[in-house]
mmCIF file of C-alpha atoms in Angstrom:
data_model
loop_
_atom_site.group_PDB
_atom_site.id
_atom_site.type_symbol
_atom_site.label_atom_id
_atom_site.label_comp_id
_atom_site.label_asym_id
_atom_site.label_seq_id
_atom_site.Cartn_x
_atom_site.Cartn_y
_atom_site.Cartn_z
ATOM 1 C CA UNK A 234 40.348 -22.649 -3.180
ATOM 2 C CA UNK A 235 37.430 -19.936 -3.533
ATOM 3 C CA UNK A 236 35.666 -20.928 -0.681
ATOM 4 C CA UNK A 237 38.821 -21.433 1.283
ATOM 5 C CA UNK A 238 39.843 -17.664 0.330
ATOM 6 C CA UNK A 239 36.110 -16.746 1.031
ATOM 7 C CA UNK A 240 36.177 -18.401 4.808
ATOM 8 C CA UNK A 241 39.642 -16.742 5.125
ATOM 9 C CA UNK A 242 38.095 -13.301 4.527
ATOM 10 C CA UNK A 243 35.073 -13.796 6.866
ATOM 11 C CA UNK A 244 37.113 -14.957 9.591
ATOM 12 C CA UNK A 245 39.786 -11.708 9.150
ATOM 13 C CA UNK A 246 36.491 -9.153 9.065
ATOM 14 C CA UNK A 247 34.952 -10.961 12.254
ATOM 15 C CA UNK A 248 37.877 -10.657 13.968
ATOM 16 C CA UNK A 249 38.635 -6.695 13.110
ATOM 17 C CA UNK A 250 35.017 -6.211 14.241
ATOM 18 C CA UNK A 251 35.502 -7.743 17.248
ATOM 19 C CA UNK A 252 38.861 -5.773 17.982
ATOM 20 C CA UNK A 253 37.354 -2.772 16.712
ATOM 21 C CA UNK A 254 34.040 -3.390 19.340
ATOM 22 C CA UNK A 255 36.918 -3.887 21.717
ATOM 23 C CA UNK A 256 38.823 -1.130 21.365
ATOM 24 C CA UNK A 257 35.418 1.301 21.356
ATOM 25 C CA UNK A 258 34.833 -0.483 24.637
ATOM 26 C CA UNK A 259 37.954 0.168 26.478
ATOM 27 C CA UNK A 260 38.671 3.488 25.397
ATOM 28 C CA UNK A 261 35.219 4.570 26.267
ATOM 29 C CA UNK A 262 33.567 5.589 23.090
ATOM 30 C CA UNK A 263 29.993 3.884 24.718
ATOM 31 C CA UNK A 264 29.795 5.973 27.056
ATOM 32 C CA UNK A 265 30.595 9.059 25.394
ATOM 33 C CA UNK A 266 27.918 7.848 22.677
ATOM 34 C CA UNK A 267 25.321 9.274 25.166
ATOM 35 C CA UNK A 268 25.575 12.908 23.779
ATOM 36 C CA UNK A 269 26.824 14.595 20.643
ATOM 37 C CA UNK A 270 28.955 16.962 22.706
ATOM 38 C CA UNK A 271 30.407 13.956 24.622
ATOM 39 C CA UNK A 272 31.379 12.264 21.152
ATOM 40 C CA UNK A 273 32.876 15.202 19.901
ATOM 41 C CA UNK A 274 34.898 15.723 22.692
ATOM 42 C CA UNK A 275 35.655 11.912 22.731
ATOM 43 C CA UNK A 276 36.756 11.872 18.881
ATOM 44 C CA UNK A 277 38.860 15.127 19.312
ATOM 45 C CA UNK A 278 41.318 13.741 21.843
ATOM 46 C CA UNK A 279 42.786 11.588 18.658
ATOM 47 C CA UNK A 280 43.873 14.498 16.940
ATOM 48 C CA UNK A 281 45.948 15.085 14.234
ATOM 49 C CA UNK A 282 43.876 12.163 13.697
ATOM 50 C CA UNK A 283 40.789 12.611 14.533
ATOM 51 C CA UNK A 284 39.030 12.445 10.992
ATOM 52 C CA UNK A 285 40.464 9.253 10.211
ATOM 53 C CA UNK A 286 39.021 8.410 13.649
ATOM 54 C CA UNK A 287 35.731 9.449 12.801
ATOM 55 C CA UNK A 288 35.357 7.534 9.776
ATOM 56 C CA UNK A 289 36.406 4.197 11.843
ATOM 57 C CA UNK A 290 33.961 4.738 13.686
ATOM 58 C CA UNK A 291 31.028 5.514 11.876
ATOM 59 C CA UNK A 292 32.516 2.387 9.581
ATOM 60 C CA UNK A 293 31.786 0.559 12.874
ATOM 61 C CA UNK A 294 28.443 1.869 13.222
ATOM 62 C CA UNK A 295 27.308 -0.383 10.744
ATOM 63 C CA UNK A 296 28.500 -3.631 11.546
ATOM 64 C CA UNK A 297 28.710 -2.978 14.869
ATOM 65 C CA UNK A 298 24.202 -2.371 16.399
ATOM 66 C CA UNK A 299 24.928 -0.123 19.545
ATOM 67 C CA UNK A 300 26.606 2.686 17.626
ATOM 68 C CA UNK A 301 23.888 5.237 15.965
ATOM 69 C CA UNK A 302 25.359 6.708 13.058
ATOM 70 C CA UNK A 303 23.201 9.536 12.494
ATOM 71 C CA UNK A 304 24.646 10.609 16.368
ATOM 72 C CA UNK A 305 28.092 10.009 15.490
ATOM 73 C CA UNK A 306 27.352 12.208 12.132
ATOM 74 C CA UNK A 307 25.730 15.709 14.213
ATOM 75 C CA UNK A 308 28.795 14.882 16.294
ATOM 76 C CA UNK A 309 31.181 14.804 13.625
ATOM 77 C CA UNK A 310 29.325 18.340 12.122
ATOM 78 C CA UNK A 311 29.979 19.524 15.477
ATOM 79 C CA UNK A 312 33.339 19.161 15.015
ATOM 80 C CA UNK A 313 34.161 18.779 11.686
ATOM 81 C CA UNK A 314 31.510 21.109 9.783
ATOM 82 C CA UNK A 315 28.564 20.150 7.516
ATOM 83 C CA UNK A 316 30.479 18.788 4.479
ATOM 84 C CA UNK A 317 33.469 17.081 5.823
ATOM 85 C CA UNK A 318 31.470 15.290 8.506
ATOM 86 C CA UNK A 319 28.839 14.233 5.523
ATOM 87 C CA UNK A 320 31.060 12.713 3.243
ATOM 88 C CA UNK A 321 33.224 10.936 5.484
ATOM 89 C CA UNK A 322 30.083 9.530 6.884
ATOM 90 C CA UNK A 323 28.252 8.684 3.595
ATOM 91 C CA UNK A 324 31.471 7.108 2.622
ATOM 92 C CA UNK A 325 32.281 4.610 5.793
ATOM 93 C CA UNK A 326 28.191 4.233 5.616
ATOM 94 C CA UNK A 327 28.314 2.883 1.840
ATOM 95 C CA UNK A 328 31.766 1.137 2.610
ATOM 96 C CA UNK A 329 29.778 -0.790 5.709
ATOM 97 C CA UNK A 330 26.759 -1.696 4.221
ATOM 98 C CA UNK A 331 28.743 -3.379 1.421
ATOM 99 C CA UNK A 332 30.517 -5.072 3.906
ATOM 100 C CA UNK A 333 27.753 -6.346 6.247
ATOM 101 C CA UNK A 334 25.899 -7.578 2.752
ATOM 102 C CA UNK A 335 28.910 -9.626 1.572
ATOM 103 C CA UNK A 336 29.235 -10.924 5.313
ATOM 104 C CA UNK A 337 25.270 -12.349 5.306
ATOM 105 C CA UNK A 338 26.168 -14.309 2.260
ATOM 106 C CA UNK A 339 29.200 -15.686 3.581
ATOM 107 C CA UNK A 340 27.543 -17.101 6.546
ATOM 108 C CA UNK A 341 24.217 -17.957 5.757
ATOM 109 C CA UNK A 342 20.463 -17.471 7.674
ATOM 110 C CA UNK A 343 22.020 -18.966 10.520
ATOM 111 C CA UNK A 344 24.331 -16.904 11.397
ATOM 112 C CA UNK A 345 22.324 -13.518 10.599
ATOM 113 C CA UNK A 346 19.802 -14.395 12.701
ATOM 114 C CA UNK A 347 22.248 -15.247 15.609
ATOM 115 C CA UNK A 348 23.898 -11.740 14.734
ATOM 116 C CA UNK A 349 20.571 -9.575 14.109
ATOM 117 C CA UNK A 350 18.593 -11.413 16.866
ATOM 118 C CA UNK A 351 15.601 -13.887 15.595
ATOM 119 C CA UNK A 352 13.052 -11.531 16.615
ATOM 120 C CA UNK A 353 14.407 -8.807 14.100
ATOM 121 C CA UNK A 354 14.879 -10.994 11.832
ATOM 122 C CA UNK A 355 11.200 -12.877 11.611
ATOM 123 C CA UNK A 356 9.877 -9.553 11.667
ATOM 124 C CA UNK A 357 11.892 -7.838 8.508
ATOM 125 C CA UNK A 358 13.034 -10.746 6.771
ATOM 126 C CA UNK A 359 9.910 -11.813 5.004
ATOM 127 C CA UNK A 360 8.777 -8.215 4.028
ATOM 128 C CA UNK A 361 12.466 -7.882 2.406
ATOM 129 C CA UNK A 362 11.926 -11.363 0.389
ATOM 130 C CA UNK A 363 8.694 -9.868 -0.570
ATOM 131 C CA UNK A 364 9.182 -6.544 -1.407
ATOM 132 C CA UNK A 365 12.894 -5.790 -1.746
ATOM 133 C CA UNK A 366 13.512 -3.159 -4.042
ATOM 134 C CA UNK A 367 10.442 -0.838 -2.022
ATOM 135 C CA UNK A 368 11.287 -2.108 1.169
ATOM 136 C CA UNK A 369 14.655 -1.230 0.739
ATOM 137 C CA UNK A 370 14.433 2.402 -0.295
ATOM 138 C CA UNK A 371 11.757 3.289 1.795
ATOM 139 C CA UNK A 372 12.916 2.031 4.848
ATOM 140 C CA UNK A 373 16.662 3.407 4.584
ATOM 141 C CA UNK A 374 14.657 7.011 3.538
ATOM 142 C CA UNK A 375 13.133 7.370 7.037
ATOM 143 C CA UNK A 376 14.343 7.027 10.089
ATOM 144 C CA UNK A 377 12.291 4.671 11.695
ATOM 145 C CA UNK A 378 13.922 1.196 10.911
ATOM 146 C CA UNK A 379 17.598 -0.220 11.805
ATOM 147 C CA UNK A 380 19.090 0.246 8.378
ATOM 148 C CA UNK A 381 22.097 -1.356 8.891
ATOM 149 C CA UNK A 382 20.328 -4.655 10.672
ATOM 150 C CA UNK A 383 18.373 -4.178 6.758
ATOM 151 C CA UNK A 384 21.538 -4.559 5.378
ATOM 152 C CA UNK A 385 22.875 -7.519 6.539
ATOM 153 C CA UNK A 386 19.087 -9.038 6.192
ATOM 154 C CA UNK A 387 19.383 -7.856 2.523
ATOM 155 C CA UNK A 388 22.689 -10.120 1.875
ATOM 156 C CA UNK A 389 20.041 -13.356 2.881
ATOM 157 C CA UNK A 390 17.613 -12.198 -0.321
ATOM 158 C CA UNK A 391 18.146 -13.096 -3.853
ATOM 159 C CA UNK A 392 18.704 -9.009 -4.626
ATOM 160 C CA UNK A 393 21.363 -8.522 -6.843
ATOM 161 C CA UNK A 394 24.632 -6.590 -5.109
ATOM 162 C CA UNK A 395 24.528 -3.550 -7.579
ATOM 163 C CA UNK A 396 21.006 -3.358 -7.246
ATOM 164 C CA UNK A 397 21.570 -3.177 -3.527
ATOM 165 C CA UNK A 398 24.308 -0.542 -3.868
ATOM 166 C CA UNK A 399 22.430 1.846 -6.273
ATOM 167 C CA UNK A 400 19.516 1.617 -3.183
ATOM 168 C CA UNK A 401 22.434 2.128 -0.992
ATOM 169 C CA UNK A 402 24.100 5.220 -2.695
ATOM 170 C CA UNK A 403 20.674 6.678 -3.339
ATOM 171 C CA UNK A 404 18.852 6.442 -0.409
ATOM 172 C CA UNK A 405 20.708 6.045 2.784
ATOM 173 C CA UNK A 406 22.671 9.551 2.657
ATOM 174 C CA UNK A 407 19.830 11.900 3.305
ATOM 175 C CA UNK A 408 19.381 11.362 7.203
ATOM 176 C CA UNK A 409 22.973 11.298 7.101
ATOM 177 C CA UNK A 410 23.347 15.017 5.702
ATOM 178 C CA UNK A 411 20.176 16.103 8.076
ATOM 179 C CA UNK A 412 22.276 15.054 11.235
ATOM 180 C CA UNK A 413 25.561 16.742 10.049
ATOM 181 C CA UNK A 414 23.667 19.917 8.955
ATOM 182 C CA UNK A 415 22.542 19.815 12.305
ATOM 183 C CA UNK A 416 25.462 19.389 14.075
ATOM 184 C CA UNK A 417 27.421 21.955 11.851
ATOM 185 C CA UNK A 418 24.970 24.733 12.479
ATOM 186 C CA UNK A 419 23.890 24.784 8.670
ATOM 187 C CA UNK A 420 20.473 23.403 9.962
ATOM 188 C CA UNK A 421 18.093 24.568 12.212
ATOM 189 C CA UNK A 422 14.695 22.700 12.432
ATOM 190 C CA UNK A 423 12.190 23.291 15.520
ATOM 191 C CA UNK A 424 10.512 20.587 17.365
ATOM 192 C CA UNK A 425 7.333 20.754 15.330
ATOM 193 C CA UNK A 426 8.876 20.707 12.063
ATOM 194 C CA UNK A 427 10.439 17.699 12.884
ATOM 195 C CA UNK A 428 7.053 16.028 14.154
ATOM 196 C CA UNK A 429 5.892 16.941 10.907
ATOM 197 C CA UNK A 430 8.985 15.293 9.124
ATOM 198 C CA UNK A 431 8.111 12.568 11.201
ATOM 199 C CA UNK A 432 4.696 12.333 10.244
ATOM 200 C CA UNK A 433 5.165 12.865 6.719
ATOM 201 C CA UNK A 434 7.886 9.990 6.780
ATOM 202 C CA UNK A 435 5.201 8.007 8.168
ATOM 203 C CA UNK A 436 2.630 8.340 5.721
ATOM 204 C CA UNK A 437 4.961 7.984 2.672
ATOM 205 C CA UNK A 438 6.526 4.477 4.118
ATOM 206 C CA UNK A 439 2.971 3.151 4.588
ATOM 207 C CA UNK A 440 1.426 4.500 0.830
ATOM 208 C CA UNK A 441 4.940 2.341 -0.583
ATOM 209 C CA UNK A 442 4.329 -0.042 1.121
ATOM 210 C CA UNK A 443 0.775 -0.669 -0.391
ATOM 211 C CA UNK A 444 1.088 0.860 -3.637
ATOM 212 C CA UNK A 445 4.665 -0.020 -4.084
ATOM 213 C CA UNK A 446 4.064 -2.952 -6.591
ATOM 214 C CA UNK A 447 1.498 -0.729 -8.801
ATOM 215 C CA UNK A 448 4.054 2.181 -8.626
ATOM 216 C CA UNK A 449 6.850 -0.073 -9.617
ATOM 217 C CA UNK A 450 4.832 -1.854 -12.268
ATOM 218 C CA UNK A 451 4.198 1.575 -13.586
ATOM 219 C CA UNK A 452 7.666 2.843 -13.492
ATOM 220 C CA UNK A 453 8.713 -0.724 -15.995
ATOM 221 C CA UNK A 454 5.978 -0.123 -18.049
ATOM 222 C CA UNK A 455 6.874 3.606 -18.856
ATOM 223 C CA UNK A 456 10.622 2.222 -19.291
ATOM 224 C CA UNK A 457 9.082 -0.389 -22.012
ATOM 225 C CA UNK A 458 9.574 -3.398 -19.904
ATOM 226 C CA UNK A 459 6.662 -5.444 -19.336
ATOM 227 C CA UNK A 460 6.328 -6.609 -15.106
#
């Protein structure tokens, strides 16, 4: 009966996805996805209801590859402001990536890697067995990796989900609140500072990467927990 329910409940998301994807498609969301003014104008037209709208779609972003959620977020501070276009994003963000987790353990390596693309997947998935926990919080920190394609990866690792959703929570909402404070005016970075964000992210991602294990032993030891 469990896995009957379970199947049940993976068939009803796949197919919301897919009329969600479809809906994007035909009203013309992709194309509007080219610019943060174009998306802003694109969301608006469903007013009264346009915030609900918003958080659809940047619920979509993460099961759904082609839509960039950090776009759809300056967009939304465009329109919405800083703070409402921040939470409503950090909300549908969380609410995805707990989705697309649960969905990668429902279907199995198969499926994910039909879904993700193989090449993706043989070239994250064995850095996120290894190093899951670092991997994890580093890569969803900077914005250099798909975080949601981490995501559904993550489901296929032996992680446990509220570990997963404490590195959710904690580390995916800062790019989140850089792109709406940029797209509600609250922001203002020039194109060097951001180089140097860049390069900065860089640096950091590669030191975690190999020091992660001695900084993580560290951490348990000072805890009283022995590696």
């Amino acid at each position: 009966m469990k896995s009957a329910a379970s199947r049940l409940a993976l068939v009803c998301a796949l197919v919301l996805c897919a009329g969600g994807g479809l809906f994007l498609y035909r009203s013309g969301f992709f194309s509007a996805v080219s610019s943060p003014d174009a998306l802003r104008d694109y969301i608006q037209q469903f007013s009264p209801y346009s915030l609900l709208f918003f958080f659809v779609i940047q619920l979509l972003s993460v099961v759904l590859a082609p839509i960039p959620s950090n776009v759809s977020a300056l967009a939304g501070g465009i329109l919405f402001g800083t703070w409402p276009a921040f939470f409503l994003t950090y909300a549908a963000i969380v609410l995805g990536s707990v989705v697309v987790f649960a969905l990668a353990r429902a279907m199995g390596r198969d499926a994910v890697t039909r879904l993700v693309g193989r090449k993706l997947s043989e070239k994250y998935l064995s850095v996120i067995h290894a190093k899951t926990d670092v991997f994890l919080t580093l890569a969803f920190l900077f914005p250099f990796f798909p975080d949601d394609a981490l995501c559904i990866l993550a489901g296929l690792t032996t992680i446990p989900f509220p570990r997963f959703l404490i590195i959710v929570l904690l580390a995916r909402p800062w790019g989140l609140l850089f792109a709406s404070a940029l797209g509600g005016a609250t922001l203002s970075v020039p194109w060097w500072g951001m180089l140097l964000a860049g390069l900065a992210g860089l640096a950091l991602f590669c030191l975690g990467m190999k020091y992660g294990d001695r900084i993580e032993a560290a951490i348990l030891r000072r805890l009283g927990k022995n590696p």
